[in-house]
Amino acid sequence: DIQLTQSPSFLSASVGNRVTITCRASQGINSYLAWYQQKPGKAPKLLIYAASTLQSGVPSRFSGSGSGTEFTLTISSLQPEDFATYYCQQLNSYPQSFGQGTKLEIK
Amino acid sequence: EVQLVESGGGLVKSGGSLRLSCAASGFSFSTYNMNWVRQAPGKGLEWVSSISATYSPYIDYADSVKGRFTISRDNAKNSLYLQMNSLRAEDTAVYYCARALTSVAGIDYWGQGTLVTVSS
């Protein structure tokens, strides 16, 4: 089974900052990686799929990159509504798996 | 508008069973792969099961539920199901019904979730 490890697990940043979250896979997953944002009490929201494709309606300050085993989610200029928990998910093979999450908090 | 509405959650004793349902609307249900994803209280997301859109659907399960949970779909009723047997305390979670954008692109629509609580 493929394990995904996100780093950091917690991140404190200020509005306007640029932040990057990393997701590492225990084996190669091509570009079959998605990123989600989840706010408390809400269902997750798809941000990025196929490692770098922005889902419709998602602001362009979100971007994704990577292939193989290392991937990144970057938010170019944090907005107040971006403070949330972020998850990566691999869809290369079953069983599908999620990273443990990165909680982004306001500094 | 795409809508996924789960039902069937509740409180059950360890070893018991529950059947979750998901009513889908606003899209051609039969043409999409569907998933169940769960989230234990205060914890991260866990993929539970997927079923493909094909006539003879491909099905898979997380190791943690294999042999105890059964996913199924009724395309005529635009509905997804999860039969959960031999429930354990560690199955306590919010269960989300979720539509796959494609089989490898991730989940683009989620239900509001239904809470399953397994008491020991």
mmCIF file of C-alpha atoms in Angstrom:
data_model
loop_
_atom_site.group_PDB
_atom_site.id
_atom_site.type_symbol
_atom_site.label_atom_id
_atom_site.label_comp_id
_atom_site.label_asym_id
_atom_site.label_seq_id
_atom_site.Cartn_x
_atom_site.Cartn_y
_atom_site.Cartn_z
ATOM 1 C CA ASP A 1 0.000 0.000 0.000
ATOM 2 C CA ILE A 2 1.114 3.547 -0.731
ATOM 3 C CA GLN A 3 1.704 5.856 2.239
ATOM 4 C CA LEU A 4 1.538 9.635 1.910
ATOM 5 C CA THR A 5 3.438 11.861 4.326
ATOM 6 C CA GLN A 6 2.665 15.554 4.464
ATOM 7 C CA SER A 7 4.999 18.170 5.885
ATOM 8 C CA PRO A 8 4.661 20.159 7.924
ATOM 9 C CA SER A 9 1.727 18.861 9.962
ATOM 10 C CA PHE A 10 1.137 22.361 11.372
ATOM 11 C CA LEU A 11 1.946 25.678 9.769
ATOM 12 C CA SER A 12 1.518 29.156 11.169
ATOM 13 C CA ALA A 13 1.527 32.023 8.679
ATOM 14 C CA SER A 14 0.221 35.529 8.109
ATOM 15 C CA VAL A 15 -2.137 36.982 5.528
ATOM 16 C CA GLY A 16 -0.152 37.756 2.393
ATOM 17 C CA ASN A 17 2.512 35.101 3.050
ATOM 18 C CA ARG A 18 3.503 32.495 0.483
ATOM 19 C CA VAL A 19 3.273 28.964 1.876
ATOM 20 C CA THR A 20 4.212 25.547 0.561
ATOM 21 C CA ILE A 21 3.009 22.141 1.745
ATOM 22 C CA THR A 22 4.803 18.975 0.697
ATOM 23 C CA CYS A 23 3.355 15.513 0.150
ATOM 24 C CA ARG A 24 5.713 12.555 -0.248
ATOM 25 C CA ALA A 25 4.600 9.157 -1.489
ATOM 26 C CA SER A 26 6.208 5.910 -0.374
ATOM 27 C CA GLN A 27 6.418 4.840 -4.020
ATOM 28 C CA GLY A 28 5.901 6.488 -7.368
ATOM 29 C CA ILE A 29 2.367 7.573 -8.183
ATOM 30 C CA ASN A 30 2.963 9.289 -11.531
ATOM 31 C CA SER A 31 0.911 12.502 -11.332
ATOM 32 C CA TYR A 32 -2.178 10.941 -9.775
ATOM 33 C CA LEU A 33 -2.347 13.256 -6.799
ATOM 34 C CA ALA A 34 -5.109 15.551 -5.601
ATOM 35 C CA TRP A 35 -5.159 18.301 -2.973
ATOM 36 C CA TYR A 36 -8.125 19.230 -0.786
ATOM 37 C CA GLN A 37 -8.977 22.012 1.629
ATOM 38 C CA GLN A 38 -11.200 21.293 4.628
ATOM 39 C CA LYS A 39 -12.685 23.768 7.073
ATOM 40 C CA PRO A 40 -14.108 22.718 10.468
ATOM 41 C CA GLY A 41 -17.459 20.970 10.213
ATOM 42 C CA LYS A 42 -17.404 20.991 6.420
ATOM 43 C CA ALA A 43 -16.721 18.453 3.705
ATOM 44 C CA PRO A 44 -13.381 18.716 1.901
ATOM 45 C CA LYS A 45 -13.087 20.801 -1.255
ATOM 46 C CA LEU A 46 -11.047 19.730 -4.282
ATOM 47 C CA LEU A 47 -8.349 22.279 -5.121
ATOM 48 C CA ILE A 48 -5.910 20.529 -7.460
ATOM 49 C CA TYR A 49 -5.995 17.261 -9.385
ATOM 50 C CA ALA A 50 -3.483 15.457 -11.567
ATOM 51 C CA ALA A 51 -0.833 17.116 -9.377
ATOM 52 C CA SER A 52 -1.054 20.521 -11.067
ATOM 53 C CA THR A 53 -4.499 21.067 -12.618
ATOM 54 C CA LEU A 54 -6.558 23.716 -10.867
ATOM 55 C CA GLN A 55 -10.144 22.632 -10.226
ATOM 56 C CA SER A 56 -12.774 24.922 -11.722
ATOM 57 C CA GLY A 57 -13.594 27.863 -9.492
ATOM 58 C CA VAL A 58 -10.478 27.605 -7.321
ATOM 59 C CA PRO A 59 -8.493 30.861 -7.050
ATOM 60 C CA SER A 60 -5.280 31.054 -9.049
ATOM 61 C CA ARG A 61 -3.216 31.726 -5.906
ATOM 62 C CA PHE A 62 -3.357 27.940 -5.395
ATOM 63 C CA SER A 63 -0.938 25.875 -7.456
ATOM 64 C CA GLY A 64 0.408 22.336 -7.417
ATOM 65 C CA SER A 65 3.497 20.686 -8.785
ATOM 66 C CA GLY A 66 5.440 17.444 -8.728
ATOM 67 C CA SER A 67 5.394 13.921 -10.038
ATOM 68 C CA GLY A 68 6.623 10.527 -8.952
ATOM 69 C CA THR A 69 7.036 10.690 -5.193
ATOM 70 C CA GLU A 70 7.252 14.374 -4.256
ATOM 71 C CA PHE A 71 4.517 16.955 -4.635
ATOM 72 C CA THR A 72 3.862 20.474 -3.415
ATOM 73 C CA LEU A 73 0.847 22.699 -2.888
ATOM 74 C CA THR A 74 1.648 26.401 -2.899
ATOM 75 C CA ILE A 75 -0.556 29.299 -1.889
ATOM 76 C CA SER A 76 1.045 32.411 -3.336
ATOM 77 C CA SER A 77 -0.546 35.027 -1.077
ATOM 78 C CA LEU A 78 -2.568 33.789 1.884
ATOM 79 C CA GLN A 79 -6.061 35.144 2.300
ATOM 80 C CA PRO A 80 -8.096 34.957 5.530
ATOM 81 C CA GLU A 81 -10.346 32.267 4.040
ATOM 82 C CA ASP A 82 -7.347 29.994 3.338
ATOM 83 C CA PHE A 83 -6.778 29.076 6.965
ATOM 84 C CA ALA A 84 -7.898 25.460 7.020
ATOM 85 C CA THR A 85 -6.548 21.906 6.916
ATOM 86 C CA TYR A 86 -5.084 20.595 3.659
ATOM 87 C CA TYR A 87 -4.899 16.968 2.537
ATOM 88 C CA CYS A 88 -3.247 15.199 -0.363
ATOM 89 C CA GLN A 89 -4.687 11.992 -1.869
ATOM 90 C CA GLN A 90 -3.082 9.474 -4.205
ATOM 91 C CA LEU A 91 -5.199 7.881 -6.921
ATOM 92 C CA ASN A 92 -2.484 5.871 -8.655
ATOM 93 C CA SER A 93 -3.530 2.559 -7.150
ATOM 94 C CA TYR A 94 -5.912 0.950 -4.707
ATOM 95 C CA PRO A 95 -6.222 1.217 -1.829
ATOM 96 C CA GLN A 96 -6.360 4.958 -2.356
ATOM 97 C CA SER A 97 -4.867 6.935 0.519
ATOM 98 C CA PHE A 98 -4.757 10.399 2.047
ATOM 99 C CA GLY A 99 -1.955 12.220 3.753
ATOM 100 C CA GLN A 100 -2.342 12.941 7.452
ATOM 101 C CA GLY A 101 -3.181 16.598 6.849
ATOM 102 C CA THR A 102 -1.549 19.985 7.311
ATOM 103 C CA LYS A 103 -3.302 22.484 9.543
ATOM 104 C CA LEU A 104 -2.667 26.050 8.431
ATOM 105 C CA GLU A 105 -3.210 28.545 11.213
ATOM 106 C CA ILE A 106 -3.115 32.310 11.446
ATOM 107 C CA LYS A 107 0.050 33.716 13.017
ATOM 108 C CA GLU B 1 -26.859 21.348 -9.098
ATOM 109 C CA VAL B 2 -25.003 18.249 -7.924
ATOM 110 C CA GLN B 3 -26.292 16.976 -4.599
ATOM 111 C CA LEU B 4 -25.251 13.997 -2.503
ATOM 112 C CA VAL B 5 -27.351 13.331 0.591
ATOM 113 C CA GLU B 6 -26.329 10.622 3.026
ATOM 114 C CA SER B 7 -28.616 8.897 5.494
ATOM 115 C CA GLY B 8 -28.581 5.891 7.778
ATOM 116 C CA GLY B 9 -26.021 6.926 10.343
ATOM 117 C CA GLY B 10 -26.605 6.605 14.062
ATOM 118 C CA LEU B 11 -25.595 4.887 17.262
ATOM 119 C CA VAL B 12 -24.946 1.151 17.149
ATOM 120 C CA LYS B 13 -23.329 -1.317 19.512
ATOM 121 C CA SER B 14 -20.051 -2.994 18.751
ATOM 122 C CA GLY B 15 -20.646 -6.019 16.521
ATOM 123 C CA GLY B 16 -23.800 -4.502 15.064
ATOM 124 C CA SER B 17 -24.692 -3.450 11.536
ATOM 125 C CA LEU B 18 -25.774 -0.304 9.708
ATOM 126 C CA ARG B 19 -26.587 0.494 6.113
ATOM 127 C CA LEU B 20 -25.700 3.914 4.806
ATOM 128 C CA SER B 21 -27.451 5.349 1.774
ATOM 129 C CA CYS B 22 -26.539 8.233 -0.494
ATOM 130 C CA ALA B 23 -29.112 9.850 -2.764
ATOM 131 C CA ALA B 24 -27.530 11.523 -5.776
ATOM 132 C CA SER B 25 -29.071 14.168 -7.997
ATOM 133 C CA GLY B 26 -28.109 16.814 -10.515
ATOM 134 C CA PHE B 27 -25.830 14.633 -12.620
ATOM 135 C CA SER B 28 -25.777 11.387 -14.600
ATOM 136 C CA PHE B 29 -25.123 9.110 -11.619
ATOM 137 C CA SER B 30 -24.555 5.930 -13.649
ATOM 138 C CA THR B 31 -21.538 7.419 -15.441
ATOM 139 C CA TYR B 32 -19.471 8.326 -12.379
ATOM 140 C CA ASN B 33 -17.281 6.325 -10.030
ATOM 141 C CA MET B 34 -18.426 6.771 -6.425
ATOM 142 C CA ASN B 35 -16.673 6.569 -3.090
ATOM 143 C CA TRP B 36 -17.143 6.428 0.646
ATOM 144 C CA VAL B 37 -14.626 8.379 2.718
ATOM 145 C CA ARG B 38 -14.713 8.643 6.502
ATOM 146 C CA GLN B 39 -13.297 10.927 9.147
ATOM 147 C CA ALA B 40 -13.029 9.928 12.792
ATOM 148 C CA PRO B 41 -13.642 12.734 15.302
ATOM 149 C CA GLY B 42 -10.700 15.126 15.264
ATOM 150 C CA LYS B 43 -8.777 12.953 12.805
ATOM 151 C CA GLY B 44 -7.875 13.002 9.124
ATOM 152 C CA LEU B 45 -9.600 11.627 6.052
ATOM 153 C CA GLU B 46 -9.649 7.888 5.373
ATOM 154 C CA TRP B 47 -10.677 6.384 2.041
ATOM 155 C CA VAL B 48 -13.103 3.503 2.706
ATOM 156 C CA SER B 49 -14.343 2.125 -0.608
ATOM 157 C CA SER B 50 -14.882 2.852 -4.294
ATOM 158 C CA ILE B 51 -17.208 1.479 -6.945
ATOM 159 C CA SER B 52 -16.772 2.178 -10.620
ATOM 160 C CA ALA B 53 -19.426 3.248 -13.073
ATOM 161 C CA THR B 54 -19.150 0.254 -15.383
ATOM 162 C CA TYR B 55 -21.842 -2.403 -15.897
ATOM 163 C CA SER B 56 -19.664 -4.897 -14.029
ATOM 164 C CA PRO B 57 -18.270 -2.453 -11.528
ATOM 165 C CA TYR B 58 -14.792 -2.546 -10.108
ATOM 166 C CA ILE B 59 -14.907 -2.431 -6.316
ATOM 167 C CA ASP B 60 -12.214 -2.019 -3.717
ATOM 168 C CA TYR B 61 -11.965 -1.490 0.031
ATOM 169 C CA ALA B 62 -9.549 -0.202 2.608
ATOM 170 C CA ASP B 63 -7.862 -3.037 4.484
ATOM 171 C CA SER B 64 -9.475 -1.767 7.695
ATOM 172 C CA VAL B 65 -12.991 -2.583 6.429
ATOM 173 C CA LYS B 66 -12.394 -5.408 3.948
ATOM 174 C CA GLY B 67 -14.639 -8.377 4.699
ATOM 175 C CA ARG B 68 -16.953 -6.297 6.894
ATOM 176 C CA PHE B 69 -18.239 -3.526 4.610
ATOM 177 C CA THR B 70 -19.942 -3.869 1.225
ATOM 178 C CA ILE B 71 -20.376 -1.043 -1.255
ATOM 179 C CA SER B 72 -23.109 -1.169 -3.887
ATOM 180 C CA ARG B 73 -25.032 1.108 -6.196
ATOM 181 C CA ASP B 74 -28.463 1.206 -7.809
ATOM 182 C CA ASN B 75 -28.210 3.324 -10.925
ATOM 183 C CA ALA B 76 -31.983 3.172 -11.478
ATOM 184 C CA LYS B 77 -32.463 4.845 -8.087
ATOM 185 C CA ASN B 78 -29.407 7.130 -8.337
ATOM 186 C CA SER B 79 -28.243 5.717 -5.047
ATOM 187 C CA LEU B 80 -25.034 4.525 -3.409
ATOM 188 C CA TYR B 81 -24.937 2.245 -0.386
ATOM 189 C CA LEU B 82 -22.529 1.032 2.259
ATOM 190 C CA GLN B 83 -23.493 -2.050 4.250
ATOM 191 C CA MET B 84 -21.425 -2.101 7.417
ATOM 192 C CA ASN B 85 -21.286 -5.301 9.480
ATOM 193 C CA SER B 86 -19.293 -6.342 12.547
ATOM 194 C CA LEU B 87 -18.874 -2.711 13.508
ATOM 195 C CA ARG B 88 -16.067 -1.744 15.873
ATOM 196 C CA ALA B 89 -15.436 1.316 18.029
ATOM 197 C CA GLU B 90 -12.753 2.410 15.559
ATOM 198 C CA ASP B 91 -15.397 2.658 12.812
ATOM 199 C CA THR B 92 -16.860 5.671 14.618
ATOM 200 C CA ALA B 93 -16.648 8.514 12.111
ATOM 201 C CA VAL B 94 -18.468 10.859 9.784
ATOM 202 C CA TYR B 95 -19.021 8.966 6.542
ATOM 203 C CA TYR B 96 -19.019 10.973 3.330
ATOM 204 C CA CYS B 97 -20.514 9.908 0.031
ATOM 205 C CA ALA B 98 -18.309 11.333 -2.695
ATOM 206 C CA ARG B 99 -18.249 11.541 -6.491
ATOM 207 C CA ALA B 100 -15.027 10.984 -8.386
ATOM 208 C CA LEU B 101 -14.253 13.567 -11.061
ATOM 209 C CA THR B 102 -12.573 10.693 -12.893
ATOM 210 C CA SER B 103 -11.050 7.462 -11.591
ATOM 211 C CA VAL B 104 -7.663 9.182 -11.167
ATOM 212 C CA ALA B 105 -8.543 12.850 -10.676
ATOM 213 C CA GLY B 106 -9.945 12.966 -7.183
ATOM 214 C CA ILE B 107 -13.291 13.737 -5.617
ATOM 215 C CA ASP B 108 -15.121 16.785 -6.887
ATOM 216 C CA TYR B 109 -18.377 16.541 -4.929
ATOM 217 C CA TRP B 110 -18.988 15.459 -1.347
ATOM 218 C CA GLY B 111 -22.125 14.937 0.701
ATOM 219 C CA GLN B 112 -22.602 16.601 4.052
ATOM 220 C CA GLY B 113 -21.676 13.394 5.858
ATOM 221 C CA THR B 114 -23.516 11.099 8.242
ATOM 222 C CA LEU B 115 -22.195 10.261 11.703
ATOM 223 C CA VAL B 116 -21.781 6.643 12.730
ATOM 224 C CA THR B 117 -21.079 6.044 16.404
ATOM 225 C CA VAL B 118 -20.150 2.555 17.569
ATOM 226 C CA SER B 119 -20.385 2.048 21.289
ATOM 227 C CA SER B 120 -18.291 -0.557 23.006
#
